Short mmCIF file of N, CA and C and ligand atoms in Angstrom, two decimals:
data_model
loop_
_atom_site.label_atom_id
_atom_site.label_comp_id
_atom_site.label_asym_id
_atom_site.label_seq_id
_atom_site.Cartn_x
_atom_site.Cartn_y
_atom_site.Cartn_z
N UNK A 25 -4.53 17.99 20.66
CA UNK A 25 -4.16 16.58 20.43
C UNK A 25 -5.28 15.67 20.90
N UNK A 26 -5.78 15.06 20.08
CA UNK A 26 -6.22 13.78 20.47
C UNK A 26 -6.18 12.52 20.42
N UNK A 27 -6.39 11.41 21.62
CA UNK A 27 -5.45 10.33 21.69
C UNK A 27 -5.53 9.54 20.74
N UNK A 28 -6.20 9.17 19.99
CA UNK A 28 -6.37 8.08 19.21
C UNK A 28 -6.43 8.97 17.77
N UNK A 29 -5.70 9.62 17.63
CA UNK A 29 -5.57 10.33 16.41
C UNK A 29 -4.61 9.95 15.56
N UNK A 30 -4.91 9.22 14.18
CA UNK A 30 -3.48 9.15 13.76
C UNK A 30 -3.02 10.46 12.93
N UNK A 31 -3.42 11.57 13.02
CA UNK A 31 -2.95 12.62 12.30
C UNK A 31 -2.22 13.58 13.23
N UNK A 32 -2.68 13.21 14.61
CA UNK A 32 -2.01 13.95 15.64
C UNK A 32 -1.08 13.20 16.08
N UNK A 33 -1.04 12.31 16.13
CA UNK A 33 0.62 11.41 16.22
C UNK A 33 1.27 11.55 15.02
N UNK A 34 1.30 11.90 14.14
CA UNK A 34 2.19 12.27 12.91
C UNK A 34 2.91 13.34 13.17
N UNK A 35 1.65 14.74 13.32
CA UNK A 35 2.15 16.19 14.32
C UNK A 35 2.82 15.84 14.88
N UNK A 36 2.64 15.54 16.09
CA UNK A 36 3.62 15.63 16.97
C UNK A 36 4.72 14.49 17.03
N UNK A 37 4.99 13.51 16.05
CA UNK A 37 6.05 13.08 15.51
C UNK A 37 6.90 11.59 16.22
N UNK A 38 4.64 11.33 16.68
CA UNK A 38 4.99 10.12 17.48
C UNK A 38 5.10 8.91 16.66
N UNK A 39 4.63 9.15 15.43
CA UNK A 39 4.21 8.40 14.52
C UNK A 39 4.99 8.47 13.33
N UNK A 40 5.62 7.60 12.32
CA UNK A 40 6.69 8.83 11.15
C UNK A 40 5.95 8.71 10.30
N UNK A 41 6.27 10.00 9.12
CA UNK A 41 5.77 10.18 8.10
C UNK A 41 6.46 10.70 7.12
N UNK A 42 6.45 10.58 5.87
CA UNK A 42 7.28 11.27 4.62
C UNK A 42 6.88 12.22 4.76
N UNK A 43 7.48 13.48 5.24
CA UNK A 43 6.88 15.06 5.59
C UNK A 43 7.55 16.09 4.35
N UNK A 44 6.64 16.43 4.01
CA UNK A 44 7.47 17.14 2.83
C UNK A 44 7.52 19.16 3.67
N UNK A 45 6.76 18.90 4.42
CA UNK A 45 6.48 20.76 4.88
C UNK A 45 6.22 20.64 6.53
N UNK A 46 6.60 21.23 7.07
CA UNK A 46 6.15 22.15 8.22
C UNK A 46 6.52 22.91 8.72
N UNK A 47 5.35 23.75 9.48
CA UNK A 47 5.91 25.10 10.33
C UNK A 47 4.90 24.94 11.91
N UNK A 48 4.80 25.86 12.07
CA UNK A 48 4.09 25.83 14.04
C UNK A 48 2.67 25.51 13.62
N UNK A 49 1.80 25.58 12.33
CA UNK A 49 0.73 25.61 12.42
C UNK A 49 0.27 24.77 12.11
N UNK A 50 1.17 23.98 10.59
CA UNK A 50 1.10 22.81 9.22
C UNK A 50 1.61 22.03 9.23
N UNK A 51 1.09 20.80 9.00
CA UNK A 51 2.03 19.29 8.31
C UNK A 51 1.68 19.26 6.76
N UNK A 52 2.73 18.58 5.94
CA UNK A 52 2.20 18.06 4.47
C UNK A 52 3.01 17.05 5.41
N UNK A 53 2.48 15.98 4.48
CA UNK A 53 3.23 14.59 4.07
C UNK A 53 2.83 13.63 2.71
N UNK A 54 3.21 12.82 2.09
CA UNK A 54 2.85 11.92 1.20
C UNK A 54 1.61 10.70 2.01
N UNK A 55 0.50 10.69 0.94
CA UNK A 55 -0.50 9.95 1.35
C UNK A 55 -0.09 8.70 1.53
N UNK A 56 -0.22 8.04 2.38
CA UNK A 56 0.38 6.23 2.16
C UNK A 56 0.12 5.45 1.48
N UNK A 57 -1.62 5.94 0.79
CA UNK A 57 -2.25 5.25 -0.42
C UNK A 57 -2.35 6.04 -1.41
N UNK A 58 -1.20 6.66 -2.34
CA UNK A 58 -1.77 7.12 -3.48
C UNK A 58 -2.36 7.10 -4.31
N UNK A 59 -3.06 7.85 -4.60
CA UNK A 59 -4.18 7.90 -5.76
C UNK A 59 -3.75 8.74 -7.06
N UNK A 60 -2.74 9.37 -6.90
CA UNK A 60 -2.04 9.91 -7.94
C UNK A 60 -0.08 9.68 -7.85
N UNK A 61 0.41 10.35 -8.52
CA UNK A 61 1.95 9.97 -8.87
C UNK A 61 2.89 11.20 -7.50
N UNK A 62 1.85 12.08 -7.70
CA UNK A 62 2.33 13.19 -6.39
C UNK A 62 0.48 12.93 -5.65
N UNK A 63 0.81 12.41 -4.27
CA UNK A 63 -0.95 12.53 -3.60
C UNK A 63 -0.27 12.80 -2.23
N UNK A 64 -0.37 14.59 -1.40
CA UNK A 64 0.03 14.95 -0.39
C UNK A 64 -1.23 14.95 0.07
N UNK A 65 -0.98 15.48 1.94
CA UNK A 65 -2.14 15.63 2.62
C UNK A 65 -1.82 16.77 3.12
N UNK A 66 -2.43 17.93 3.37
CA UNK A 66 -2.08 19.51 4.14
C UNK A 66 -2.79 19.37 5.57
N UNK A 67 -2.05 18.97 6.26
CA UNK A 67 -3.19 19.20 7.78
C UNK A 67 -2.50 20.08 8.93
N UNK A 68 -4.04 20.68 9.08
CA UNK A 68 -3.12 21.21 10.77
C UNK A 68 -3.32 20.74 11.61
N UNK A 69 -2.09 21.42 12.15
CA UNK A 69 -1.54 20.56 13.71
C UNK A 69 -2.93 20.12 14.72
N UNK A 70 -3.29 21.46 14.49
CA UNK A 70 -4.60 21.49 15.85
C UNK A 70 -5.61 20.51 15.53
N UNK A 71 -6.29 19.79 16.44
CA UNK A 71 -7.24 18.50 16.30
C UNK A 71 -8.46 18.99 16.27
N UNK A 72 -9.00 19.31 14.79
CA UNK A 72 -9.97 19.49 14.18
C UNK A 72 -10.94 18.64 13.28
N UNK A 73 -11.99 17.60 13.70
CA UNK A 73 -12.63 16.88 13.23
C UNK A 73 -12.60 16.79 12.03
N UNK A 74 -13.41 17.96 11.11
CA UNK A 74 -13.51 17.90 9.74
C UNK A 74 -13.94 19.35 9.40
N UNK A 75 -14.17 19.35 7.80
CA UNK A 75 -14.23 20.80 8.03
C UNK A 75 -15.67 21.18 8.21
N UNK A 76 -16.53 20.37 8.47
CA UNK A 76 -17.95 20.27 9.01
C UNK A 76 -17.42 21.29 10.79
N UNK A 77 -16.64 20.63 11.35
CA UNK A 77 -16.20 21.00 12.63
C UNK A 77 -15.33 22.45 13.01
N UNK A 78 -15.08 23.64 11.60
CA UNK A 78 -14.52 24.51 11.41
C UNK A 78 -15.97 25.67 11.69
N UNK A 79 -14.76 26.61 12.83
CA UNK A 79 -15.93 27.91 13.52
C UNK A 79 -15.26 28.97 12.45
N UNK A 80 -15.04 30.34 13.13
CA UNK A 80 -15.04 31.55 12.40
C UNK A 80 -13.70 31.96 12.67
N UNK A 81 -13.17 31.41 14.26
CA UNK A 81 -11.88 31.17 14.93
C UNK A 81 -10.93 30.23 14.24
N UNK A 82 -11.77 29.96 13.10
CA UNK A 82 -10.63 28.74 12.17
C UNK A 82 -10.43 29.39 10.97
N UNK A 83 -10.96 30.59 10.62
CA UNK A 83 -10.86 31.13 9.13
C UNK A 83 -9.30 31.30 8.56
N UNK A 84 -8.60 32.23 9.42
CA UNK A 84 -7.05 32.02 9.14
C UNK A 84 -6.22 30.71 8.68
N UNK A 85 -6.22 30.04 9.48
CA UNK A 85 -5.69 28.68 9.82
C UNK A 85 -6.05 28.27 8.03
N UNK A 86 -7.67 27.85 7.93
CA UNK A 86 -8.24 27.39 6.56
C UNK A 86 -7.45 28.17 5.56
N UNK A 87 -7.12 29.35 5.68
CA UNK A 87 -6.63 30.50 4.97
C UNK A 87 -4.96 29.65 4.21
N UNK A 88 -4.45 29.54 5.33
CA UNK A 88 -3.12 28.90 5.17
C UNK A 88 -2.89 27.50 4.50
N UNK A 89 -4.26 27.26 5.06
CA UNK A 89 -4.03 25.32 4.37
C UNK A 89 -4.36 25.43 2.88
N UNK A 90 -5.19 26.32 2.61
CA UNK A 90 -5.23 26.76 1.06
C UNK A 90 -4.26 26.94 0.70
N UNK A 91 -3.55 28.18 0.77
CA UNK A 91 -2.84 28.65 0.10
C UNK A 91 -1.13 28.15 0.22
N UNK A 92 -1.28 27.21 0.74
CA UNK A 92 0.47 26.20 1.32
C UNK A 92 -0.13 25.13 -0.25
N UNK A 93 -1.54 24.83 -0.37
CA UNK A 93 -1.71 23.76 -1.73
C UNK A 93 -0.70 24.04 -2.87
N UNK A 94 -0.82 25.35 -3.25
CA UNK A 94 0.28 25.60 -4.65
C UNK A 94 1.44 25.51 -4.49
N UNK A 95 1.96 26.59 -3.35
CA UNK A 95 3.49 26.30 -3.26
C UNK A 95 3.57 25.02 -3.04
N UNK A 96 3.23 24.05 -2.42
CA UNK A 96 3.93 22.68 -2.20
C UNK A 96 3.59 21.94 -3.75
N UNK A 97 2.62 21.93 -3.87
CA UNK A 97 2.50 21.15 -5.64
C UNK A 97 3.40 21.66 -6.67
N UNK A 98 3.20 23.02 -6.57
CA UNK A 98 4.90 23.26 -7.25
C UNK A 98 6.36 23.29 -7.34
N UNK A 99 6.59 22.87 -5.71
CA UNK A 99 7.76 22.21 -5.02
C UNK A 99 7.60 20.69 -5.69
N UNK A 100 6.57 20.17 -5.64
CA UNK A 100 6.98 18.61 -6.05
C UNK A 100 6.61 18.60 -7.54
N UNK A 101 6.67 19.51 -8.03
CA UNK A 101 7.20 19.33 -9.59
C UNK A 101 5.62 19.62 -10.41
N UNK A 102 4.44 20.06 -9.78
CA UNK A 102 3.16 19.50 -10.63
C UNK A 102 2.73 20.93 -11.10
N UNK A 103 2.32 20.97 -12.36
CA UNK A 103 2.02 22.18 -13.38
C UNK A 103 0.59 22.51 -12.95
N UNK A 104 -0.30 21.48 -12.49
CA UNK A 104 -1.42 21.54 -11.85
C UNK A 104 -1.91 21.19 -10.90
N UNK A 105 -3.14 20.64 -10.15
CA UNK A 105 -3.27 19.34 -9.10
C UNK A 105 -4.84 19.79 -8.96
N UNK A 106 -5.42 18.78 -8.11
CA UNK A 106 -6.81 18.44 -7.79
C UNK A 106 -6.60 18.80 -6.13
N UNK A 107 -7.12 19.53 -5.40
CA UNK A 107 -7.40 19.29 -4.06
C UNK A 107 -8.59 18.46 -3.94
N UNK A 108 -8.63 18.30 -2.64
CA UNK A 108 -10.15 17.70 -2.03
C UNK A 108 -9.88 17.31 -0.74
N UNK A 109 -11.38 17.41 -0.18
CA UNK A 109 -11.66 17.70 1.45
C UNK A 109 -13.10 16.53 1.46
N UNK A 110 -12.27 15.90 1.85
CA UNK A 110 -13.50 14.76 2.25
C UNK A 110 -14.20 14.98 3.50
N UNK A 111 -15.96 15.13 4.13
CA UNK A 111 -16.05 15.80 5.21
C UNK A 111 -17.10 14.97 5.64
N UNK A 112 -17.12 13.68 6.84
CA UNK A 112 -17.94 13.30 7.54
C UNK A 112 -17.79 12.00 6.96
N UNK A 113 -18.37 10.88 7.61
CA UNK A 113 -18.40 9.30 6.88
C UNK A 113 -19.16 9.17 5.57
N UNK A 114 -20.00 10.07 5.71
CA UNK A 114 -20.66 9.89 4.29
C UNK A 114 -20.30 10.80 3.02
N UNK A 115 -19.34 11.16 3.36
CA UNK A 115 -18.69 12.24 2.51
C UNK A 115 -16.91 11.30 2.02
N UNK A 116 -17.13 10.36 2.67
CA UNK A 116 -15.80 9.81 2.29
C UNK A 116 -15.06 9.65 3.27
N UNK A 117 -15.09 10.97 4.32
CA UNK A 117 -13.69 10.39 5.24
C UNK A 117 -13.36 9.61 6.32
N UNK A 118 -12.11 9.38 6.17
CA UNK A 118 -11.55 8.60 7.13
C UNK A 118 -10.86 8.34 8.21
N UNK A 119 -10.11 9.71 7.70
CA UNK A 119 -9.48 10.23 9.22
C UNK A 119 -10.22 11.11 9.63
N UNK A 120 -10.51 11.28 10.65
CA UNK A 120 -11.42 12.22 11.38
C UNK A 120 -10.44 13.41 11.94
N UNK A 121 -9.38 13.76 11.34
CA UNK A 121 -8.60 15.17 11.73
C UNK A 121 -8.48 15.47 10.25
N UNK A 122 -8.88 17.12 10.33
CA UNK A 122 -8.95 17.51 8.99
C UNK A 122 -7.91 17.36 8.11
N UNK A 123 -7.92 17.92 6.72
CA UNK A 123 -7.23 17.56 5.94
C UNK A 123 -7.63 17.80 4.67
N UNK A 124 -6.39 18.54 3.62
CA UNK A 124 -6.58 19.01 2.18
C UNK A 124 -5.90 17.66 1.35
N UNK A 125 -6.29 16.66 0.56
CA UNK A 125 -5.99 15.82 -0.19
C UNK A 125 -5.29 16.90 -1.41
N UNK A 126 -3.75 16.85 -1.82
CA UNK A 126 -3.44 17.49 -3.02
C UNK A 126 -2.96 16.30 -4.05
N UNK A 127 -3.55 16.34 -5.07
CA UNK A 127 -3.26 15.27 -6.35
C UNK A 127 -2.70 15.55 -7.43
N UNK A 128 -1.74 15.03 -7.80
CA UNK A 128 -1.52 15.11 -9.25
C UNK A 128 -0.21 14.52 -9.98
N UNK A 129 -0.01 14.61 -11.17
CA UNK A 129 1.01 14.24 -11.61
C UNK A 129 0.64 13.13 -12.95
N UNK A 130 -0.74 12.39 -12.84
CA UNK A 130 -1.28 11.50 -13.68
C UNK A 130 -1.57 10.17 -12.73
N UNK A 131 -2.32 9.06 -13.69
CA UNK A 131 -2.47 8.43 -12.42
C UNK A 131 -3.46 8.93 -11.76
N UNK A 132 -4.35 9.99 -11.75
CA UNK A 132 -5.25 10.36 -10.07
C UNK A 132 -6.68 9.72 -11.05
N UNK A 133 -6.90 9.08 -9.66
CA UNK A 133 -8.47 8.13 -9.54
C UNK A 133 -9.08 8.60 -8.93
N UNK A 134 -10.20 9.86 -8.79
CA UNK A 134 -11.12 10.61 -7.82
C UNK A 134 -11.43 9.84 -6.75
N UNK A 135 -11.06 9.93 -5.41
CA UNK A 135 -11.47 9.68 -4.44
C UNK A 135 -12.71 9.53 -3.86
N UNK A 136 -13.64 8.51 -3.54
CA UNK A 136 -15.15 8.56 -3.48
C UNK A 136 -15.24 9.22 -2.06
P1 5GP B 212 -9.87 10.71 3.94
O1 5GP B 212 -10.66 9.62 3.30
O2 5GP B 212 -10.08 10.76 5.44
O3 5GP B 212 -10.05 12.03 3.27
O4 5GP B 212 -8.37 10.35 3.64
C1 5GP B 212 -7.47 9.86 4.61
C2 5GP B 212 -6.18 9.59 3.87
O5 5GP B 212 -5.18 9.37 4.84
C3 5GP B 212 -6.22 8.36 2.97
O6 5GP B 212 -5.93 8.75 1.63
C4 5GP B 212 -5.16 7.44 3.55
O7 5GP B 212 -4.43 6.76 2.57
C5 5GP B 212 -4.30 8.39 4.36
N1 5GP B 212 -3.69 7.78 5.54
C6 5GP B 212 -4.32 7.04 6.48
N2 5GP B 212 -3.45 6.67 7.43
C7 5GP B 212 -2.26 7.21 7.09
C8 5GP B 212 -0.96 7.16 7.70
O8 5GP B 212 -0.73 6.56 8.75
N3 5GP B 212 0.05 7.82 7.05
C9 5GP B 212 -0.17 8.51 5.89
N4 5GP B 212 0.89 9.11 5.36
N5 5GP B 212 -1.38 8.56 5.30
C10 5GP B 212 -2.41 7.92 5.89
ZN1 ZN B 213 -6.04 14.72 15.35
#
């Protein structure tokens, strides 16, 4: 956890969020700014910068945040979707705790 995290106050449920998934490891929730008609976020719990900031001790974990993308896009109804991993300020991101952007449904505007 870190303090000024708003992805770790979501985790741990200091913060609310439209949560569509979790278990001991994962959050989904709905993005607050969508960019598409379905736009989730896959993050884990653990306070991980970006995926610039991912060791060899994170391979599993990455393992899971992948593969939670389909089942949940196909829980919210989408035949397809766009992931994306925005990584560092010049790469786009904004929250500085990692995170799988899942898109779709129509409507999606590529994220710069
Ligand atoms: P990034 O640019 O870091 O990849 O994307 C961060 C995303 O987090 C943005 O799409 C933004 O809309 C979303 N976001 C930022 N703050 C919150 C929040 O408090 N709640 C939710 N649900 N999404 C947030
Ligand atoms: Zn965090």
């Amino acid at each position: 956890m870190s303090a000024d995290c708003i992805f770790c106050k979501i985790a741990n449920g200091s913060i609310p969020s439209n949560k569509i998934y979790e278990d001991d490891e994962l959050i989904a929730f709905n993005d607050i700014n969508p960019s598409a008609k379905v736009h989730f976020l896959i993050v884990p719990k653990m306070h991980i910068e970006s995926l610039a900031g991912c060791e060899s001790q994170h391979q599993t974990l990455l393992g899971k945040v992948l593969l939670l993308a389909p089942k949940l896009a196909q829980e919210q109804g989408l035949a397809g979707f766009k992931t994306l991993i925005n990584t560092g300020k010049d790469g786009g991101q904004e929250v500085f705790h990692l995170h799988v952007h899942v898109m779709g449904g129509g409507a999606s505007r590529p994220k710069s």
